[in-house]
Amino acid sequence: MNVLYLNLTRCIYCRACEVACEREHDGISRVAVTLVDPRQPVPVSCRHCEKHPCLEACPETAIEAAPGGAIIIHTRKCISCGLCVIACPFGAIELDAGGKIAEKCDLCEHRQRDGRLPACLLTCPARCIEYGPLDDILAVARTKPGATFVAAMGETGTVVTLPDRSVPGV
Amino acid sequence: MITSKLKEALICFRAGRVTLRYPFEPSVPPEGFRGQPQLDITKCLGCGACSMACPTRCIEVTNEAEQRRMEYCFDRCSYCGECAEACPEGGITMSSEFELATDSVTDLRTVAYLDLVRCESCGEVVGTAREIDKLAQELATKMNVAADSMPWLRWCARCKRESSLATAQVLQPAEAHL
């Protein structure tokens, strides 16, 4: 199972990941780099939670937990009720501009089919975003200073390390 | 010549009545007939899936200060059944009712008001109270968590993103993977 890893010590709020995501998904970014406090930008996108409230909320079968760990929205089955938007703990799902279809990060499913990595992490100039098997990611994340946690519901999902604010200059 | 006419008359008498007595008797449409959509407003969550599905834009959803206004204008209805298919709660069903002639077009319109929930921090519309109550109950049973442990159900997407790190830390204590 592959997961995303956000090393937030590195994020420089350049929003290049948003541009990369726009390029891959018809001009609409599914990442939103958000300032959570005056000093900490966070690229917020789907955390691909192990316990997935969006999937449980969907009255159709439009949201699927793919075998690789990604949570995928099947846009053709979406009835645009917006229940997943309310259910998501992270604000990572939104209806598209016409209010028609729920959209969120699909870990660049179309790129991964060709054996390519998601566009956001290839674009990130600060190498804040990484992607790989959960155990490898956790091994790397534990070596970082500051708080490490799985930033999703359940035991798997996106791994995040926060900068260690107690150390000056980190 | 006259015998052939008599034969013809005999055939007609034998066949009996071939026309329906409608409208003096009720007409029963065949199975699968799509008549007027029937609305059960007690089931409506106010999600607006029906309005997105409707090709003739019969169903208008607008947000007012405290309430969501759902207006169903069935005078434009094309009886396609898309709304009934989309409704997650089964609140719209296709009846076989087809005698819809009326003096007043408003007879075919229904307006419903549902209570809105606005984001606790910024006031942006989150959804209707019914949607949120339903989600709280459903997620609590399906994911085996307490219904009041999901405060984000009352936050808008932007505010959820802004507090996403705090939410994540609550959901998954840092010690678990340190």
CSV table of C-alpha atoms in Angstrom, one decimal:
chain,number,residue,atom,x,y,z
A,1,MET,CA,0.0,0.0,0.0
A,2,ASN,CA,1.4,3.4,-1.1
A,3,VAL,CA,0.7,6.5,0.8
A,4,LEU,CA,1.6,10.2,0.5
A,5,TYR,CA,4.0,11.8,2.9
A,6,LEU,CA,3.9,15.5,3.6
A,7,ASN,CA,7.1,16.8,5.2
A,8,LEU,CA,5.7,20.2,6.3
A,9,THR,CA,9.0,21.5,7.4
A,10,ARG,CA,9.8,21.8,3.7
A,11,CYS,CA,6.6,23.4,2.3
A,12,ILE,CA,7.4,26.9,1.1
A,13,TYR,CA,3.8,27.9,0.1
A,14,CYS,CA,4.7,28.2,-3.6
A,15,ARG,CA,1.5,26.4,-4.6
A,16,ALA,CA,3.3,24.6,-7.5
A,17,CYS,CA,1.5,21.4,-6.5
A,18,GLU,CA,-1.8,23.2,-7.2
A,19,VAL,CA,-0.6,24.2,-10.7
A,20,ALA,CA,0.6,20.6,-11.4
A,21,CYS,CA,-2.7,19.2,-10.2
A,22,GLU,CA,-4.6,21.7,-12.4
A,23,ARG,CA,-2.6,20.6,-15.4
A,24,GLU,CA,-3.4,16.9,-14.7
A,25,HIS,CA,-7.1,17.4,-13.9
A,26,ASP,CA,-8.6,19.7,-16.6
A,27,GLY,CA,-7.7,23.0,-15.0
A,28,ILE,CA,-9.2,22.3,-11.6
A,29,SER,CA,-6.8,21.7,-8.7
A,30,ARG,CA,-7.6,19.1,-6.1
A,31,VAL,CA,-4.9,20.3,-3.8
A,32,ALA,CA,-5.4,23.5,-1.8
A,33,VAL,CA,-2.3,24.9,-0.1
A,34,THR,CA,-3.8,26.4,3.1
A,35,LEU,CA,-2.2,28.4,5.9
A,36,VAL,CA,-3.3,26.7,9.1
A,37,ASP,CA,-1.6,29.3,11.2
A,38,PRO,CA,0.5,32.3,10.2
A,39,ARG,CA,3.6,30.1,9.8
A,40,GLN,CA,2.4,26.7,8.6
A,41,PRO,CA,1.3,26.1,5.0
A,42,VAL,CA,-0.3,22.7,4.4
A,43,PRO,CA,-1.0,21.2,0.9
A,44,VAL,CA,-4.5,19.8,1.8
A,45,SER,CA,-5.8,17.1,-0.5
A,46,CYS,CA,-7.5,13.8,0.0
A,47,ARG,CA,-5.7,11.8,2.8
A,48,HIS,CA,-7.0,8.5,1.5
A,49,CYS,CA,-8.1,7.5,5.0
A,50,GLU,CA,-8.3,3.9,6.1
A,51,LYS,CA,-11.7,4.6,7.8
A,52,HIS,CA,-13.2,6.6,5.0
A,53,PRO,CA,-16.3,8.7,5.9
A,54,CYS,CA,-16.8,9.9,2.3
A,55,LEU,CA,-17.2,6.3,1.1
A,56,GLU,CA,-19.6,5.5,3.9
A,57,ALA,CA,-21.6,8.7,3.2
A,58,CYS,CA,-22.0,8.1,-0.5
A,59,PRO,CA,-25.6,6.9,-1.2
A,60,GLU,CA,-24.5,5.5,-4.5
A,61,THR,CA,-21.4,3.3,-5.0
A,62,ALA,CA,-19.6,6.2,-6.6
A,63,ILE,CA,-16.7,6.2,-4.1
A,64,GLU,CA,-14.4,3.1,-4.0
A,65,ALA,CA,-11.5,2.1,-2.0
A,66,ALA,CA,-9.0,0.8,-4.6
A,67,PRO,CA,-6.8,-2.1,-3.7
A,68,GLY,CA,-3.7,0.1,-3.8
A,69,GLY,CA,-5.1,2.2,-0.9
A,70,ALA,CA,-6.4,5.1,-3.0
A,71,ILE,CA,-10.0,6.3,-2.5
A,72,ILE,CA,-11.4,7.0,-6.0
A,73,ILE,CA,-14.6,8.8,-7.0
A,74,HIS,CA,-16.3,7.3,-10.0
A,75,THR,CA,-17.6,10.5,-11.6
A,76,ARG,CA,-20.1,8.7,-13.8
A,77,LYS,CA,-21.9,7.3,-10.7
A,78,CYS,CA,-21.9,10.6,-8.8
A,79,ILE,CA,-25.4,12.0,-8.3
A,80,SER,CA,-24.0,15.4,-6.9
A,81,CYS,CA,-25.7,15.1,-3.6
A,82,GLY,CA,-22.7,16.6,-1.8
A,83,LEU,CA,-22.9,14.3,1.2
A,84,CYS,CA,-19.2,13.3,0.8
A,85,VAL,CA,-18.3,17.0,0.9
A,86,ILE,CA,-19.9,17.3,4.3
A,87,ALA,CA,-18.5,14.0,5.6
A,88,CYS,CA,-14.8,14.7,4.7
A,89,PRO,CA,-13.0,15.7,7.9
A,90,PHE,CA,-10.3,17.6,5.9
A,91,GLY,CA,-12.3,19.6,3.3
A,92,ALA,CA,-10.6,17.7,0.5
A,93,ILE,CA,-13.7,17.0,-1.5
A,94,GLU,CA,-15.7,19.7,-3.3
A,95,LEU,CA,-18.3,19.8,-6.0
A,96,ASP,CA,-17.0,21.0,-9.3
A,97,ALA,CA,-17.8,24.5,-10.6
A,98,GLY,CA,-21.2,23.5,-12.0
A,99,GLY,CA,-22.0,21.8,-8.7
A,100,LYS,CA,-22.3,18.7,-10.7
A,101,ILE,CA,-19.7,16.2,-9.6
A,102,ALA,CA,-17.7,15.6,-6.4
A,103,GLU,CA,-14.0,15.9,-7.1
A,104,LYS,CA,-10.9,15.0,-5.1
A,105,CYS,CA,-7.4,13.8,-5.4
A,106,ASP,CA,-7.2,10.4,-7.1
A,107,LEU,CA,-3.4,10.1,-6.6
A,108,CYS,CA,-3.1,10.7,-10.4
A,109,GLU,CA,-4.7,7.4,-11.2
A,110,HIS,CA,-4.3,8.0,-14.9
A,111,ARG,CA,-0.6,8.6,-14.5
A,112,GLN,CA,-0.1,5.6,-12.2
A,113,ARG,CA,-1.6,3.4,-14.8
A,114,ASP,CA,1.3,4.4,-17.0
A,115,GLY,CA,3.7,3.8,-14.2
A,116,ARG,CA,4.3,7.5,-13.5
A,117,LEU,CA,4.1,9.2,-10.1
A,118,PRO,CA,1.5,11.7,-9.0
A,119,ALA,CA,2.2,15.1,-10.6
A,120,CYS,CA,2.2,17.2,-7.3
A,121,LEU,CA,5.2,15.5,-5.8
A,122,LEU,CA,7.3,15.5,-9.0
A,123,THR,CA,6.6,19.3,-9.3
A,124,CYS,CA,7.2,20.3,-5.7
A,125,PRO,CA,10.5,22.2,-5.8
A,126,ALA,CA,10.9,21.8,-2.0
A,127,ARG,CA,10.4,18.0,-2.1
A,128,CYS,CA,7.8,18.4,0.6
A,129,ILE,CA,5.5,15.7,-0.9
A,130,GLU,CA,6.7,12.1,-1.2
A,131,TYR,CA,4.9,8.9,-2.1
A,132,GLY,CA,5.7,5.3,-1.4
A,133,PRO,CA,4.9,2.2,0.7
A,134,LEU,CA,3.6,3.0,4.2
A,135,ASP,CA,6.3,1.2,6.1
A,136,ASP,CA,9.1,3.0,4.1
A,137,ILE,CA,7.4,6.3,4.6
A,138,LEU,CA,7.0,5.8,8.3
A,139,ALA,CA,10.6,4.8,8.6
A,140,VAL,CA,11.7,8.0,6.9
A,141,ALA,CA,9.2,10.1,8.8
A,142,ARG,CA,10.3,8.9,12.2
A,143,THR,CA,13.8,10.2,11.6
A,144,LYS,CA,12.5,13.7,11.2
A,145,PRO,CA,12.4,16.1,14.1
A,146,GLY,CA,9.0,17.3,15.3
A,147,ALA,CA,5.7,15.5,15.4
A,148,THR,CA,5.0,12.6,13.0
A,149,PHE,CA,1.5,11.2,12.5
A,150,VAL,CA,-0.8,9.6,10.0
A,151,ALA,CA,-3.0,12.6,9.1
A,152,ALA,CA,-6.1,10.6,8.3
A,153,MET,CA,-8.9,8.6,9.9
A,154,GLY,CA,-7.6,5.2,10.9
A,155,GLU,CA,-4.1,3.6,10.8
A,156,THR,CA,-3.1,4.3,7.2
A,157,GLY,CA,-3.4,7.3,4.9
A,158,THR,CA,-1.2,10.4,4.4
A,159,VAL,CA,1.7,10.6,6.8
A,160,VAL,CA,2.6,14.1,8.0
A,161,THR,CA,5.6,15.5,9.8
A,162,LEU,CA,5.3,18.9,11.5
A,163,PRO,CA,8.4,21.1,11.9
A,164,ASP,CA,9.9,20.9,15.3
A,165,ARG,CA,9.3,24.5,16.5
A,166,SER,CA,11.3,24.0,19.7
A,167,VAL,CA,14.5,23.9,17.6
A,168,PRO,CA,15.5,27.3,16.2
A,169,GLY,CA,16.0,27.4,12.5
A,170,VAL,CA,14.1,24.2,11.7
B,1,MET,CA,-74.3,-8.0,-52.3
B,2,ILE,CA,-76.7,-7.7,-49.4
B,3,THR,CA,-75.5,-10.9,-47.8
B,4,SER,CA,-71.9,-9.5,-47.8
B,5,LYS,CA,-73.2,-6.4,-45.9
B,6,LEU,CA,-75.1,-8.6,-43.5
B,7,LYS,CA,-71.9,-10.7,-42.9
B,8,GLU,CA,-70.0,-7.5,-42.2
B,9,ALA,CA,-72.6,-6.3,-39.7
B,10,LEU,CA,-72.5,-9.7,-38.0
B,11,ILE,CA,-68.8,-9.6,-37.6
B,12,CYS,CA,-69.1,-6.1,-36.0
B,13,PHE,CA,-71.7,-7.2,-33.6
B,14,ARG,CA,-69.8,-10.3,-32.6
B,15,ALA,CA,-66.7,-8.2,-31.8
B,16,GLY,CA,-68.6,-6.2,-29.2
B,17,ARG,CA,-67.3,-2.9,-27.9
B,18,VAL,CA,-63.7,-2.2,-28.8
B,19,THR,CA,-63.2,1.4,-27.4
B,20,LEU,CA,-62.6,2.2,-23.8
B,21,ARG,CA,-65.3,4.0,-21.7
B,22,TYR,CA,-62.6,6.5,-20.5
B,23,PRO,CA,-63.1,9.1,-19.0
B,24,PHE,CA,-66.4,7.7,-17.7
B,25,GLU,CA,-64.3,4.8,-16.2
B,26,PRO,CA,-60.8,5.2,-14.8
B,27,SER,CA,-58.0,4.2,-17.2
B,28,VAL,CA,-55.3,2.0,-15.7
B,29,PRO,CA,-52.0,2.7,-17.4
B,30,PRO,CA,-49.7,-0.2,-18.3
B,31,GLU,CA,-47.0,-1.4,-16.0
B,32,GLY,CA,-43.8,0.7,-16.1
B,33,PHE,CA,-45.8,3.8,-17.1
B,34,ARG,CA,-44.1,7.0,-15.9
B,35,GLY,CA,-46.6,9.5,-14.7
B,36,GLN,CA,-46.3,12.5,-12.3
B,37,PRO,CA,-43.4,12.2,-9.8
B,38,GLN,CA,-44.7,11.9,-6.3
B,39,LEU,CA,-42.9,13.8,-3.6
B,40,ASP,CA,-42.4,12.6,0.0
B,41,ILE,CA,-41.1,15.8,1.5
B,42,THR,CA,-40.6,14.1,4.9
B,43,LYS,CA,-37.8,12.0,3.3
B,44,CYS,CA,-36.1,15.0,1.6
B,45,LEU,CA,-32.6,15.7,2.8
B,46,GLY,CA,-32.3,18.9,0.7
B,47,CYS,CA,-29.2,17.6,-1.0
B,48,GLY,CA,-30.3,18.8,-4.5
B,49,ALA,CA,-29.3,15.7,-6.4
B,50,CYS,CA,-32.7,15.7,-8.0
B,51,SER,CA,-32.2,19.3,-9.2
B,52,MET,CA,-28.9,18.4,-10.8
B,53,ALA,CA,-30.4,15.3,-12.5
B,54,CYS,CA,-33.5,17.1,-13.9
B,55,PRO,CA,-33.0,17.8,-17.6
B,56,THR,CA,-35.9,20.3,-17.7
B,57,ARG,CA,-34.8,22.1,-14.5
B,58,CYS,CA,-38.0,21.6,-12.7
B,59,ILE,CA,-36.4,21.6,-9.3
B,60,GLU,CA,-34.8,24.8,-8.0
B,61,VAL,CA,-32.7,24.8,-4.9
B,62,THR,CA,-31.9,28.2,-3.3
B,63,ASN,CA,-30.4,29.0,0.0
B,64,GLU,CA,-32.0,31.7,2.1
B,65,ALA,CA,-30.8,33.1,5.4
B,66,GLU,CA,-31.9,30.3,7.7
B,67,GLN,CA,-33.5,27.8,5.3
B,68,ARG,CA,-33.0,26.0,2.0
B,69,ARG,CA,-35.9,26.5,-0.4
B,70,MET,CA,-36.7,23.6,-2.6
B,71,GLU,CA,-39.2,24.4,-5.4
B,72,TYR,CA,-40.6,21.6,-7.5
B,73,CYS,CA,-42.2,23.0,-10.7
B,74,PHE,CA,-43.8,19.8,-12.1
B,75,ASP,CA,-45.5,21.8,-14.8
B,76,ARG,CA,-42.3,21.6,-16.8
B,77,CYS,CA,-41.8,17.9,-15.9
B,78,SER,CA,-41.0,15.6,-18.8
B,79,TYR,CA,-41.7,12.4,-16.7
B,80,CYS,CA,-38.2,11.1,-17.4
B,81,GLY,CA,-37.8,9.7,-13.9
B,82,GLU,CA,-34.2,11.0,-13.5
B,83,CYS,CA,-35.0,12.7,-10.2
B,84,ALA,CA,-36.5,9.5,-8.7
B,85,GLU,CA,-33.4,7.6,-9.8
B,86,ALA,CA,-31.0,10.2,-8.3
B,87,CYS,CA,-32.8,10.7,-4.9
B,88,PRO,CA,-30.6,9.0,-2.3
B,89,GLU,CA,-33.6,8.7,0.1
B,90,GLY,CA,-36.3,7.4,-2.2
B,91,GLY,CA,-38.2,10.6,-1.6
B,92,ILE,CA,-39.4,10.9,-5.2
B,93,THR,CA,-41.3,8.0,-6.8
B,94,MET,CA,-42.8,7.9,-10.3
B,95,SER,CA,-46.6,7.4,-9.9
B,96,SER,CA,-49.0,6.4,-12.7
B,97,GLU,CA,-50.9,9.6,-12.3
B,98,PHE,CA,-51.4,11.3,-15.6
B,99,GLU,CA,-54.6,13.4,-15.3
B,100,LEU,CA,-52.9,16.6,-14.5
B,101,ALA,CA,-55.1,19.2,-16.2
B,102,THR,CA,-55.6,22.2,-14.0
B,103,ASP,CA,-56.9,25.8,-14.1
B,104,SER,CA,-53.9,27.0,-12.1
B,105,VAL,CA,-50.3,26.2,-12.9
B,106,THR,CA,-49.4,26.6,-9.2
B,107,ASP,CA,-51.3,23.4,-8.5
B,108,LEU,CA,-48.3,21.6,-10.1
B,109,ARG,CA,-45.7,23.4,-7.9
B,110,THR,CA,-44.6,22.5,-4.4
B,111,VAL,CA,-42.3,24.6,-2.2
B,112,ALA,CA,-40.5,23.1,0.8
B,113,TYR,CA,-38.2,24.8,3.3
B,114,LEU,CA,-35.5,22.9,5.1
B,115,ASP,CA,-33.4,24.2,8.0
B,116,LEU,CA,-29.9,25.2,6.9
B,117,VAL,CA,-26.7,24.6,8.9
B,118,ARG,CA,-24.0,27.3,8.5
B,119,CYS,CA,-20.3,26.9,9.3
B,120,GLU,CA,-19.7,27.5,13.0
B,121,SER,CA,-16.7,29.7,12.3
B,122,CYS,CA,-17.3,31.5,9.0
B,123,GLY,CA,-21.1,31.3,8.4
B,124,GLU,CA,-20.8,29.7,5.0
B,125,VAL,CA,-23.6,27.2,4.1
B,126,VAL,CA,-22.6,23.6,5.0
B,127,GLY,CA,-25.8,21.8,4.3
B,128,THR,CA,-29.3,21.1,5.7
B,129,ALA,CA,-29.8,20.0,9.3
B,130,ARG,CA,-31.3,16.8,7.9
B,131,GLU,CA,-28.2,16.0,5.9
B,132,ILE,CA,-25.9,16.5,8.8
B,133,ASP,CA,-28.1,14.6,11.3
B,134,LYS,CA,-28.3,11.7,8.9
B,135,LEU,CA,-24.6,11.7,8.2
B,136,ALA,CA,-23.7,11.9,12.0
B,137,GLN,CA,-25.9,8.8,12.6
B,138,GLU,CA,-24.8,6.9,9.6
B,139,LEU,CA,-21.1,7.5,10.0
B,140,ALA,CA,-21.3,6.7,13.7
B,141,THR,CA,-22.8,3.3,13.1
B,142,LYS,CA,-20.7,2.4,10.0
B,143,MET,CA,-17.3,3.6,11.4
B,144,ASN,CA,-18.0,2.7,15.0
B,145,VAL,CA,-17.3,6.2,16.4
B,146,ALA,CA,-19.4,8.5,18.6
B,147,ALA,CA,-21.8,10.7,16.7
B,148,ASP,CA,-20.6,13.8,18.6
B,149,SER,CA,-16.9,13.0,17.8
B,150,MET,CA,-17.2,14.5,14.3
B,151,PRO,CA,-17.4,18.3,14.8
B,152,TRP,CA,-16.3,18.8,11.2
B,153,LEU,CA,-19.7,17.9,9.9
B,154,ARG,CA,-20.7,21.4,10.9
B,155,TRP,CA,-17.8,23.2,9.2
B,156,CYS,CA,-17.5,24.4,5.6
B,157,ALA,CA,-14.8,22.9,3.3
B,158,ARG,CA,-12.5,25.9,3.7
B,159,CYS,CA,-12.6,26.0,7.5
B,160,LYS,CA,-12.0,22.2,7.5
B,161,ARG,CA,-8.9,22.7,5.4
B,162,GLU,CA,-7.7,25.4,7.8
B,163,SER,CA,-8.0,23.1,10.8
B,164,SER,CA,-7.0,20.0,9.0
B,165,LEU,CA,-3.8,19.4,11.0
B,166,ALA,CA,-5.7,19.8,14.3
B,167,THR,CA,-8.4,17.4,13.1
B,168,ALA,CA,-5.8,14.9,12.0
B,169,GLN,CA,-4.0,15.0,15.3
B,170,VAL,CA,-7.3,14.4,17.2
B,171,LEU,CA,-8.1,11.5,14.9
B,172,GLN,CA,-4.7,9.9,15.1
B,173,PRO,CA,-2.6,10.7,18.2
B,174,ALA,CA,1.1,11.5,17.4
B,175,GLU,CA,2.3,8.8,19.7
B,176,ALA,CA,0.8,6.1,17.5
B,177,HIS,CA,3.5,6.3,14.9
B,178,LEU,CA,6.3,8.1,16.6
